[in-house]
Amino acid sequence: DQQVKQNSPSLSVQEGRISILNCDYTNSMFDYFLWYKKYPAEGPTFLISISSIKDKNEDGRFTVFLNKSAKHLSLHIVPSQPGDSAVYFCAASAVVSAGGTSYGKLTFGQGTILTVHP
Amino acid sequence: NAGVTQTPKFRVLKTGQSMTLLCAQDMNHEYMYWYRQDPGMGLRLIHYSVGEGTTAKGEVPDGYNVSRLKKQNFLLGLESAAPSQTSVYFCASDFRNSGRIGGQFFGPGTRLTVL
């Protein structure tokens, strides 16, 4: 069962407009949410995160919104630029303990391909 | 700093062959991870390590083994490759779980095809 879902496989936006990428989750134990950006033939790179006790976090053109009651988060990119064209993954983190150790497990969504047209 | 590097970048195997994927990081990170990414799915954790000499299973560990003999290296082994292991493999690292807040650092990936 997929605990983190990105229901839109792709999104196409005009340069200068807003891009809104969406993500839904089911596990109430997630306490941090992250967005990653991935270009072809490269690994994902961290973009922005938000704690579950916040509802908004902003970093330049990127803003993440969290609606805990709806178990929904979104990434807004304003204004969108052609260089933003990439695959965007949302991820959710929860601490997992196993065998005497603990780590922050990341659960990823399927990704959304964003294309920003000049 | 090179960050996280992976060797090889591409590989084609026949069913039943074995191979080892190498991940190296120069950031002195304690934690290291191996993920696989398949079409239409997010990254799934195979194995992880919280320090030199320690490894543990992730979500999809079957068919893989790992070793962390040195802090900077994390090896992923396939003893008898199967077509279901055709995937893109990513290694990642972070400093004592900092990745769950500030993001893990990922390598560029290894594209593996098993015929």
Coordinates of C-alpha atoms in Angstrom, one line a residue:
Chain A
D1 CA 0.0 0.0 0.0
Q2 CA 1.4 3.3 -1.1
Q3 CA 1.7 5.7 1.9
V4 CA 2.8 8.7 -0.2
K5 CA 1.1 9.4 -3.5
Q6 CA 1.6 11.9 -6.2
N7 CA -1.5 11.5 -8.4
S8 CA -0.4 13.7 -11.3
P9 CA 2.3 12.0 -13.4
S10 CA 3.0 15.2 -15.3
L11 CA 2.4 18.9 -15.2
S12 CA 3.0 21.5 -18.0
V13 CA 3.3 25.2 -17.2
Q14 CA 4.2 28.4 -19.0
E15 CA 7.3 30.2 -18.0
G16 CA 6.5 32.9 -15.4
R17 CA 3.3 31.2 -14.2
I18 CA 2.8 29.2 -11.0
S19 CA 3.5 25.5 -10.8
I20 CA 1.6 23.6 -8.1
L21 CA 2.7 20.0 -7.4
N22 CA 0.6 17.9 -5.1
C23 CA 1.2 15.0 -2.7
D24 CA -1.1 13.0 -0.4
Y25 CA -0.1 10.7 2.4
T26 CA -1.8 8.3 4.7
N27 CA 0.5 7.7 7.7
S28 CA -0.1 10.0 10.6
M29 CA 3.3 9.1 12.1
F30 CA 5.2 11.1 9.4
D31 CA 6.7 14.2 11.1
Y32 CA 8.7 15.8 8.3
F33 CA 7.9 16.2 4.6
L34 CA 10.4 16.9 1.9
W35 CA 10.5 17.7 -1.8
Y36 CA 13.3 16.5 -4.1
K37 CA 14.1 17.5 -7.7
K38 CA 15.6 15.2 -10.1
Y39 CA 17.2 15.9 -13.5
P40 CA 17.7 13.0 -16.1
A41 CA 20.8 10.9 -15.4
E42 CA 21.3 12.6 -12.0
G43 CA 20.4 11.7 -8.4
P44 CA 17.6 13.5 -6.6
T45 CA 18.6 16.7 -4.9
F46 CA 16.9 18.1 -1.8
L47 CA 14.7 21.2 -2.4
I48 CA 12.7 22.1 0.7
S49 CA 11.2 20.5 3.8
I50 CA 8.5 21.2 6.3
S51 CA 7.9 20.0 9.8
S52 CA 4.5 18.5 10.7
I53 CA 4.0 21.3 13.2
K54 CA 4.1 24.0 10.6
D55 CA 1.7 24.7 7.7
K56 CA 4.0 26.7 5.4
N57 CA 7.7 26.9 4.6
E58 CA 9.2 29.3 2.1
D59 CA 12.6 29.4 0.3
G60 CA 12.9 31.9 -2.5
R61 CA 10.6 30.8 -5.3
F62 CA 9.6 27.6 -3.6
T63 CA 6.9 27.3 -0.9
V64 CA 5.6 24.1 0.6
F65 CA 2.2 24.0 2.2
L66 CA 1.0 21.3 4.6
N67 CA -2.6 20.5 5.4
K68 CA -2.4 17.9 8.2
S69 CA -6.2 17.4 8.5
A70 CA -6.4 16.5 4.8
K71 CA -3.0 14.7 4.8
H72 CA -2.0 16.8 1.8
L73 CA 1.0 18.8 0.9
S74 CA 1.9 20.9 -2.1
L75 CA 4.9 22.6 -3.6
H76 CA 4.4 26.0 -5.2
I77 CA 7.0 27.4 -7.6
V78 CA 6.6 31.1 -8.5
P79 CA 7.6 32.2 -11.0
S80 CA 8.3 29.0 -12.9
Q81 CA 11.4 28.9 -15.1
P82 CA 12.5 26.5 -17.9
G83 CA 15.3 25.3 -15.6
D84 CA 12.7 24.0 -13.2
S85 CA 11.8 21.3 -15.7
A86 CA 12.5 18.1 -13.9
V87 CA 10.9 15.2 -11.9
Y88 CA 9.7 16.3 -8.5
F89 CA 9.4 13.7 -5.7
C90 CA 7.7 14.3 -2.4
A91 CA 8.9 12.3 0.5
A92 CA 7.7 11.8 4.1
S93 CA 9.9 10.9 7.1
A94 CA 9.2 8.9 10.2
V95 CA 11.6 7.6 12.8
V96 CA 11.9 3.8 12.6
S97 CA 13.6 1.7 15.3
A98 CA 15.0 -1.7 14.5
G99 CA 17.6 -3.8 16.1
G100 CA 18.6 -1.2 18.6
T101 CA 19.2 1.5 16.1
S102 CA 16.9 4.2 14.7
Y103 CA 16.8 6.2 11.5
G104 CA 14.6 8.5 9.7
K105 CA 13.0 6.4 7.0
L106 CA 12.0 8.4 3.9
T107 CA 8.9 7.2 2.0
F108 CA 8.8 8.6 -1.6
G109 CA 5.9 9.4 -3.9
Q110 CA 6.0 8.2 -7.5
G111 CA 7.2 11.6 -8.9
T112 CA 5.6 14.3 -11.1
I113 CA 7.3 15.4 -14.3
L114 CA 7.2 19.2 -14.5
T115 CA 7.7 20.9 -17.9
V116 CA 8.0 24.6 -18.0
H117 CA 7.6 26.0 -21.5
P118 CA 9.5 29.2 -22.5
Chain B
N1 CA 34.3 17.5 -2.6
A2 CA 32.9 14.8 -4.9
G3 CA 29.9 14.2 -2.7
V4 CA 28.3 10.8 -3.3
T5 CA 29.7 8.8 -6.2
Q6 CA 28.5 5.4 -7.6
T7 CA 30.3 2.8 -9.7
P8 CA 29.5 1.7 -12.4
K9 CA 27.1 4.0 -14.1
F10 CA 25.6 1.3 -16.3
R11 CA 25.7 -2.4 -16.4
V12 CA 24.0 -5.3 -18.3
L13 CA 23.9 -8.7 -16.6
K14 CA 22.6 -12.1 -17.6
T15 CA 20.2 -13.9 -15.2
G16 CA 22.2 -15.7 -12.5
Q17 CA 25.3 -13.5 -12.8
S18 CA 26.6 -11.6 -9.8
M19 CA 27.9 -8.1 -9.3
T20 CA 28.7 -5.4 -6.8
L21 CA 27.7 -1.8 -6.9
L22 CA 30.0 0.6 -5.1
C23 CA 29.0 3.8 -3.3
A24 CA 31.5 6.2 -1.9
Q25 CA 31.0 9.5 0.0
D26 CA 33.6 12.0 1.1
M27 CA 31.4 14.0 3.5
N28 CA 32.1 11.9 6.6
H29 CA 28.5 10.8 6.9
E30 CA 27.6 8.1 9.3
Y31 CA 24.4 7.0 7.6
M32 CA 24.2 5.5 4.1
Y33 CA 21.4 4.0 2.1
W34 CA 20.7 2.0 -1.0
Y35 CA 17.4 2.7 -3.0
R36 CA 16.0 1.4 -6.2
Q37 CA 13.7 3.3 -8.5
D38 CA 11.3 1.6 -10.9
P39 CA 9.0 3.2 -13.4
G40 CA 5.8 4.6 -11.8
M41 CA 7.1 4.1 -8.3
G42 CA 9.0 6.2 -5.9
L43 CA 12.4 5.3 -4.5
R44 CA 12.3 2.2 -2.3
L45 CA 14.9 1.5 0.4
I46 CA 16.8 -1.7 0.0
H47 CA 19.3 -1.6 2.9
Y48 CA 20.8 1.0 5.1
S49 CA 23.7 1.4 7.4
V50 CA 24.0 3.6 10.5
G51 CA 27.8 3.2 10.8
E52 CA 30.9 1.4 9.8
G53 CA 30.4 -2.4 10.3
T54 CA 26.6 -2.2 10.7
T55 CA 23.8 -2.8 8.1
A56 CA 20.1 -3.4 8.3
K57 CA 17.2 -4.3 5.9
G58 CA 15.0 -1.8 4.3
E59 CA 11.7 -2.3 2.5
V60 CA 12.8 -4.5 -0.3
P61 CA 16.0 -6.4 0.8
D62 CA 15.4 -9.8 -0.8
G63 CA 18.0 -10.7 -3.4
Y64 CA 20.5 -8.1 -2.2
N65 CA 23.4 -8.1 0.4
V66 CA 25.4 -5.1 1.6
S67 CA 28.6 -4.4 3.4
R68 CA 30.0 -1.3 5.2
L69 CA 33.6 -2.2 5.9
K70 CA 34.8 1.4 5.7
K71 CA 32.8 4.5 6.8
Q72 CA 33.0 6.1 3.4
N73 CA 32.0 3.0 1.3
F74 CA 28.7 1.1 1.1
L75 CA 28.6 -1.9 -1.2
L76 CA 25.4 -3.5 -2.7
G77 CA 25.7 -7.0 -3.9
L78 CA 23.5 -9.1 -6.2
E79 CA 24.5 -12.8 -5.8
S80 CA 22.3 -14.2 -8.5
A81 CA 20.7 -11.4 -10.6
A82 CA 17.1 -11.8 -11.8
P83 CA 15.2 -9.7 -14.4
S84 CA 13.1 -8.3 -11.5
Q85 CA 16.2 -6.5 -10.4
T86 CA 16.4 -4.4 -13.5
S87 CA 16.2 -0.9 -12.0
V88 CA 18.0 2.3 -11.3
Y89 CA 19.9 2.1 -8.1
F90 CA 20.7 5.2 -6.0
C91 CA 23.0 5.5 -3.0
A92 CA 22.5 8.2 -0.5
S93 CA 24.1 9.4 2.7
D94 CA 23.4 11.8 5.6
F95 CA 24.9 12.9 8.9
R96 CA 23.1 11.1 11.7
N97 CA 19.6 11.2 10.4
S98 CA 19.9 14.9 9.3
G99 CA 18.5 13.7 6.0
R100 CA 15.1 13.3 7.3
I101 CA 14.9 17.1 7.8
G102 CA 17.5 18.5 5.4
G103 CA 17.5 15.8 2.8
Q104 CA 19.8 13.0 2.1
F105 CA 22.6 13.4 -0.4
F106 CA 22.2 11.2 -3.5
G107 CA 24.6 9.7 -5.9
P108 CA 24.0 9.9 -9.7
G109 CA 22.6 6.4 -9.9
T110 CA 23.5 3.0 -11.6
R111 CA 21.3 1.8 -14.3
L112 CA 21.2 -2.0 -14.2
T113 CA 19.6 -4.3 -16.8
V114 CA 19.2 -8.0 -16.2
L115 CA 18.5 -10.1 -19.3

